[in-house]
Amino acid sequence: MSRHNKYKLSRAEALRQVDPIVDRYLKYLTADAEDTEILSHDPTRRDAIIAQLYADPNVKPSCWPRDIVGTDPSPEECDEYLAQADAAIDKLTPPQSLEDRVTRCHIATAAILVLQEYKWGYALQDYYDLQDKVFVQYNDKFADWMKNVFPQFRAQHPNVGLGGHPTCSSSMRQPSLSYQTPLIPPPMQNPGSPKAFSAEEVANFLSSPHTLLGKQFRSSPPPVDGHDYEGMWEVESYTTRMPQGRIDYEFVILLKDFGSVAIPMGQEEVKLLLTHSVIVA
């Protein structure tokens, strides 16, 4: 019997979960989009805040479900985690500082991945029609939000991050919950040696590029691959663009073995780098 069977829902319960799952997707995606946009206006300050956040020993610089809820959480533990994430995001909305936006973006990104794996993937695993229904509904709602709400948001925040955002106290405000928050995931189990990223992990990095910041990677491509850079690299910064109404990211990559030369790269180039890379720090 698969260990994922414990997440399965009855058809009736799965039907009742469709709307709540869609609502959560929209909550996390819109928070992520707003924060990523604002933080892209001042990459230097954004990166400094992220480094400050990840320097906290209680904060794990990871958004992967296995690091957030462990490798074999109970359905109740997943529900508890998502309830904590919702409470933390609500507490940080509207954000009062760039520090708030970094924190909220970190929480929302982790929550999206847990929601996708456990509440959409495993819980609805027997009902492909309901998985499709969730996918179509949240994509339609998010596309509508991007078309009708996000442009207004961008117009209202043209210079945020370039001196226009309120500052916060010297210590970053953390969500104050009664027990472990989504920002403080449990320790990694069996860390072992670095492993190559799965296709899903690469896609998640590219959809939430702030999770690349503050990490060092080592690229080891096969000789016949489309690029020949082998060595250490990291993301120095990234910017957000909206070509034809869709979010796109452009990156500045530091190639450490070439004297830390800064190279601009598009998403496909970074995807190729990630495909043959591991995290080393």
Coordinates of C-alpha atoms in Angstrom, one line a residue:
M1 CA 0.0 0.0 0.0
S2 CA 1.3 3.4 -0.9
R3 CA 2.2 5.7 2.0
H4 CA 0.3 8.4 0.1
N5 CA -3.1 6.6 0.6
K6 CA -3.5 8.1 4.0
Y7 CA -4.1 11.5 2.3
K8 CA -7.0 10.2 0.1
L9 CA -10.4 11.7 0.5
S10 CA -13.8 10.4 -0.3
R11 CA -15.5 11.7 -3.4
A12 CA -17.9 13.8 -1.3
E13 CA -15.1 15.3 0.8
A14 CA -12.9 15.9 -2.2
L15 CA -15.8 17.9 -3.8
R16 CA -16.1 20.0 -0.7
Q17 CA -12.3 20.7 -0.8
V18 CA -12.2 22.1 -4.4
D19 CA -13.2 25.7 -3.5
P20 CA -11.0 26.0 -0.4
I21 CA -8.0 24.7 -2.3
V22 CA -8.7 27.2 -5.1
D23 CA -9.0 30.0 -2.6
R24 CA -5.7 29.1 -1.0
Y25 CA -3.9 28.9 -4.3
L26 CA -5.2 32.4 -5.1
K27 CA -4.2 33.8 -1.7
Y28 CA -0.7 32.5 -1.9
L29 CA -0.1 33.3 -5.6
T30 CA -1.3 36.9 -5.3
A31 CA 0.8 37.6 -2.2
D32 CA 3.8 36.1 -4.0
A33 CA 3.2 38.1 -7.1
E34 CA 2.8 41.4 -5.2
D35 CA 5.9 40.8 -3.1
T36 CA 8.1 39.6 -5.9
E37 CA 7.2 42.7 -7.9
I38 CA 7.9 45.2 -5.1
L39 CA 11.1 43.4 -4.1
S40 CA 12.4 43.5 -7.7
H41 CA 12.5 47.3 -7.6
D42 CA 15.5 47.3 -5.2
P43 CA 17.5 44.0 -5.7
T44 CA 20.4 45.1 -3.5
R45 CA 18.2 45.9 -0.4
R46 CA 16.0 42.8 -1.1
D47 CA 19.0 40.5 -1.2
A48 CA 20.3 42.0 2.1
I49 CA 17.0 41.4 3.8
I50 CA 16.8 37.9 2.5
A51 CA 20.4 37.3 3.8
Q52 CA 19.3 38.7 7.1
L53 CA 16.3 36.4 7.2
Y54 CA 18.2 33.3 6.3
A55 CA 21.0 34.2 8.8
D56 CA 18.5 33.4 11.6
P57 CA 19.3 29.9 12.8
N58 CA 15.5 29.3 13.4
V59 CA 14.8 30.0 9.7
K60 CA 15.5 27.3 7.1
P61 CA 16.3 28.8 3.7
S62 CA 14.2 26.2 1.9
C63 CA 10.6 26.0 0.7
W64 CA 10.5 22.4 -0.2
P65 CA 7.6 20.4 1.5
R66 CA 10.0 17.8 2.8
D67 CA 11.8 20.5 4.8
I68 CA 8.7 22.3 5.9
V69 CA 6.4 19.4 7.0
G70 CA 8.9 16.5 6.9
T71 CA 9.0 13.5 4.6
D72 CA 5.9 11.7 6.0
P73 CA 3.5 14.2 7.7
S74 CA 0.0 13.2 8.8
P75 CA -2.9 14.9 7.1
E76 CA -3.5 16.7 10.3
E77 CA 0.0 18.1 10.3
C78 CA -0.4 19.4 6.8
D79 CA -3.7 21.1 7.8
E80 CA -2.0 22.6 10.9
Y81 CA 0.9 23.9 8.8
L82 CA -1.4 25.5 6.2
A83 CA -3.5 27.1 9.0
Q84 CA -0.3 28.6 10.5
A85 CA 0.7 29.8 7.0
D86 CA -2.7 31.5 6.5
A87 CA -2.5 33.2 9.9
A88 CA 1.1 34.4 9.3
I89 CA 0.2 35.8 5.9
D90 CA -2.9 37.5 7.3
K91 CA -0.8 39.1 10.0
L92 CA 1.7 40.4 7.4
T93 CA -1.1 41.8 5.1
P94 CA -0.8 44.6 4.1
P95 CA 3.0 44.5 4.5
Q96 CA 4.4 47.5 6.3
S97 CA 8.0 47.2 5.1
L98 CA 10.2 45.3 2.6
E99 CA 11.1 43.0 5.5
D100 CA 7.4 42.1 5.8
R101 CA 7.3 41.4 2.0
V102 CA 10.3 39.1 2.2
T103 CA 8.8 37.2 5.1
R104 CA 5.4 37.0 3.5
C105 CA 6.8 35.9 0.2
H106 CA 8.9 33.1 1.9
I107 CA 5.8 31.8 3.7
A108 CA 3.5 32.0 0.7
T109 CA 6.0 30.1 -1.6
A110 CA 6.4 27.3 1.0
A111 CA 2.6 27.1 1.4
I112 CA 2.0 26.8 -2.3
L113 CA 4.3 23.8 -2.5
V114 CA 2.8 22.1 0.5
L115 CA -0.7 22.8 -0.8
Q116 CA 0.1 21.5 -4.3
E117 CA 1.8 18.3 -3.0
Y118 CA -0.5 17.2 -0.2
K119 CA -3.9 18.9 -0.7
W120 CA -4.1 18.8 -4.5
G121 CA -1.8 16.0 -5.5
Y122 CA -2.2 13.3 -2.8
A123 CA -5.7 14.2 -1.4
L124 CA -7.3 14.3 -4.9
Q125 CA -5.2 11.5 -6.4
D126 CA -8.2 9.4 -7.3
Y127 CA -10.1 12.2 -8.9
Y128 CA -8.4 13.6 -11.9
D129 CA -11.5 15.5 -12.9
L130 CA -11.4 17.4 -9.6
Q131 CA -7.6 18.0 -9.9
D132 CA -8.3 19.5 -13.4
K133 CA -11.2 21.6 -11.9
V134 CA -8.9 23.1 -9.3
F135 CA -6.2 23.8 -11.8
V136 CA -8.6 25.5 -14.3
Q137 CA -10.4 27.5 -11.6
Y138 CA -7.3 28.9 -9.9
N139 CA -5.6 29.6 -13.2
D140 CA -8.6 31.5 -14.5
K141 CA -8.9 33.5 -11.3
F142 CA -5.2 34.3 -11.1
A143 CA -5.2 35.3 -14.8
D144 CA -8.2 37.6 -14.1
W145 CA -6.3 39.1 -11.1
M146 CA -3.2 39.6 -13.2
K147 CA -5.2 41.3 -15.9
N148 CA -7.5 43.5 -13.8
V149 CA -5.9 44.0 -10.4
F150 CA -2.1 43.6 -10.7
P151 CA -1.7 46.5 -13.2
Q152 CA -3.4 48.8 -10.7
F153 CA -1.2 47.5 -7.9
R154 CA 1.9 48.2 -10.1
A155 CA 0.7 51.7 -10.9
Q156 CA 0.2 52.4 -7.2
H157 CA 3.7 51.3 -6.3
P158 CA 6.0 52.8 -9.1
N159 CA 8.9 53.6 -6.8
V160 CA 8.6 51.3 -3.9
G161 CA 11.9 49.9 -2.9
L162 CA 13.8 52.9 -4.3
G163 CA 13.3 54.9 -1.1
G164 CA 9.5 54.9 -1.2
H165 CA 8.8 52.0 1.2
P166 CA 8.4 52.5 5.0
T167 CA 11.4 51.2 7.0
C168 CA 11.0 48.8 9.8
S169 CA 12.8 48.3 13.1
S170 CA 16.3 46.9 12.9
S171 CA 15.1 43.5 13.9
M172 CA 12.9 41.8 11.4
R173 CA 9.3 41.3 12.5
Q174 CA 8.4 37.6 12.7
P175 CA 4.9 36.2 12.7
S176 CA 4.1 35.6 16.4
L177 CA 2.2 32.3 16.6
S178 CA 1.7 30.1 19.6
Y179 CA 3.8 27.3 18.1
Q180 CA 6.2 26.5 15.3
T181 CA 5.4 28.8 12.3
P182 CA 5.8 28.0 8.6
L183 CA 8.9 30.2 8.7
I184 CA 10.6 27.8 11.1
P185 CA 10.4 24.4 9.5
P186 CA 11.7 21.2 11.2
P187 CA 15.3 20.1 10.6
M188 CA 16.0 18.3 7.4
Q189 CA 15.9 14.6 7.8
N190 CA 18.9 12.6 6.4
P191 CA 20.5 15.6 4.7
G192 CA 23.3 13.3 3.1
S193 CA 25.2 14.5 0.1
P194 CA 23.8 17.0 -2.4
K195 CA 21.5 15.6 -5.0
A196 CA 20.5 16.9 -8.4
F197 CA 17.2 18.8 -8.6
S198 CA 14.2 17.1 -9.9
A199 CA 12.2 18.7 -12.8
E200 CA 9.6 19.8 -10.2
E201 CA 12.2 21.4 -8.0
V202 CA 13.7 23.3 -11.0
A203 CA 10.2 24.5 -12.0
N204 CA 9.5 25.7 -8.4
F205 CA 12.8 27.6 -8.3
L206 CA 11.9 29.4 -11.5
S207 CA 8.4 30.2 -10.4
S208 CA 9.6 31.6 -7.1
P209 CA 13.0 33.1 -8.0
H210 CA 13.6 34.7 -4.6
T211 CA 14.3 31.2 -3.3
L212 CA 17.4 31.1 -5.4
L213 CA 19.0 34.1 -3.6
G214 CA 21.5 33.5 -0.8
K215 CA 22.4 30.0 -2.2
Q216 CA 25.6 28.8 -3.9
F217 CA 25.3 26.1 -6.6
R218 CA 27.8 23.9 -8.4
S219 CA 27.1 23.1 -12.0
S220 CA 28.4 19.8 -13.5
P221 CA 26.9 19.4 -17.0
P222 CA 27.5 16.4 -19.2
P223 CA 30.0 17.1 -22.1
V224 CA 27.2 16.9 -24.7
D225 CA 24.9 19.3 -23.0
G226 CA 23.9 22.8 -24.4
H227 CA 26.3 24.7 -22.1
D228 CA 29.8 24.0 -20.9
Y229 CA 30.1 26.0 -17.7
E230 CA 31.3 23.8 -14.9
G231 CA 31.8 25.3 -11.5
M232 CA 30.3 27.5 -8.7
W233 CA 27.6 30.0 -9.4
E234 CA 24.9 32.1 -7.6
V235 CA 22.1 34.4 -8.4
E236 CA 23.1 38.0 -7.8
S237 CA 19.7 39.5 -8.6
Y238 CA 16.7 39.2 -10.7
T239 CA 14.0 41.5 -12.2
T240 CA 10.4 41.0 -13.1
R241 CA 8.9 41.8 -16.5
M242 CA 5.4 41.4 -17.9
P243 CA 5.7 40.7 -21.6
Q244 CA 2.2 40.1 -23.2
G245 CA 0.6 40.0 -19.8
R246 CA 2.6 37.1 -18.3
I247 CA 5.3 37.2 -15.6
D248 CA 8.8 36.7 -16.8
Y249 CA 12.1 36.9 -14.9
E250 CA 15.6 38.0 -16.0
F251 CA 18.6 37.0 -13.8
V252 CA 22.1 38.2 -13.2
I253 CA 24.3 35.2 -12.5
L254 CA 27.7 35.3 -10.9
L255 CA 30.0 32.6 -12.4
K256 CA 32.5 32.1 -9.5
D257 CA 35.1 30.1 -11.5
F258 CA 35.3 32.9 -14.0
G259 CA 36.3 35.5 -11.4
S260 CA 32.7 36.2 -10.3
V261 CA 31.8 37.7 -13.6
A262 CA 28.2 38.8 -13.8
I263 CA 26.2 37.3 -16.7
P264 CA 22.6 38.2 -17.6
M265 CA 20.5 35.1 -18.3
G266 CA 16.9 34.4 -19.1
Q267 CA 14.7 31.7 -17.5
E268 CA 15.6 29.0 -20.0
E269 CA 19.4 29.5 -19.4
V270 CA 18.9 29.4 -15.6
K271 CA 16.8 26.3 -16.0
L272 CA 19.6 24.6 -17.9
L273 CA 22.1 25.6 -15.2
L274 CA 19.8 24.3 -12.4
T275 CA 19.2 21.0 -14.2
H276 CA 22.8 20.0 -13.8
S277 CA 23.5 21.8 -10.4
V278 CA 23.4 21.0 -6.7
I279 CA 23.3 23.4 -3.7
V280 CA 26.6 23.5 -1.9
A281 CA 26.0 26.4 0.5

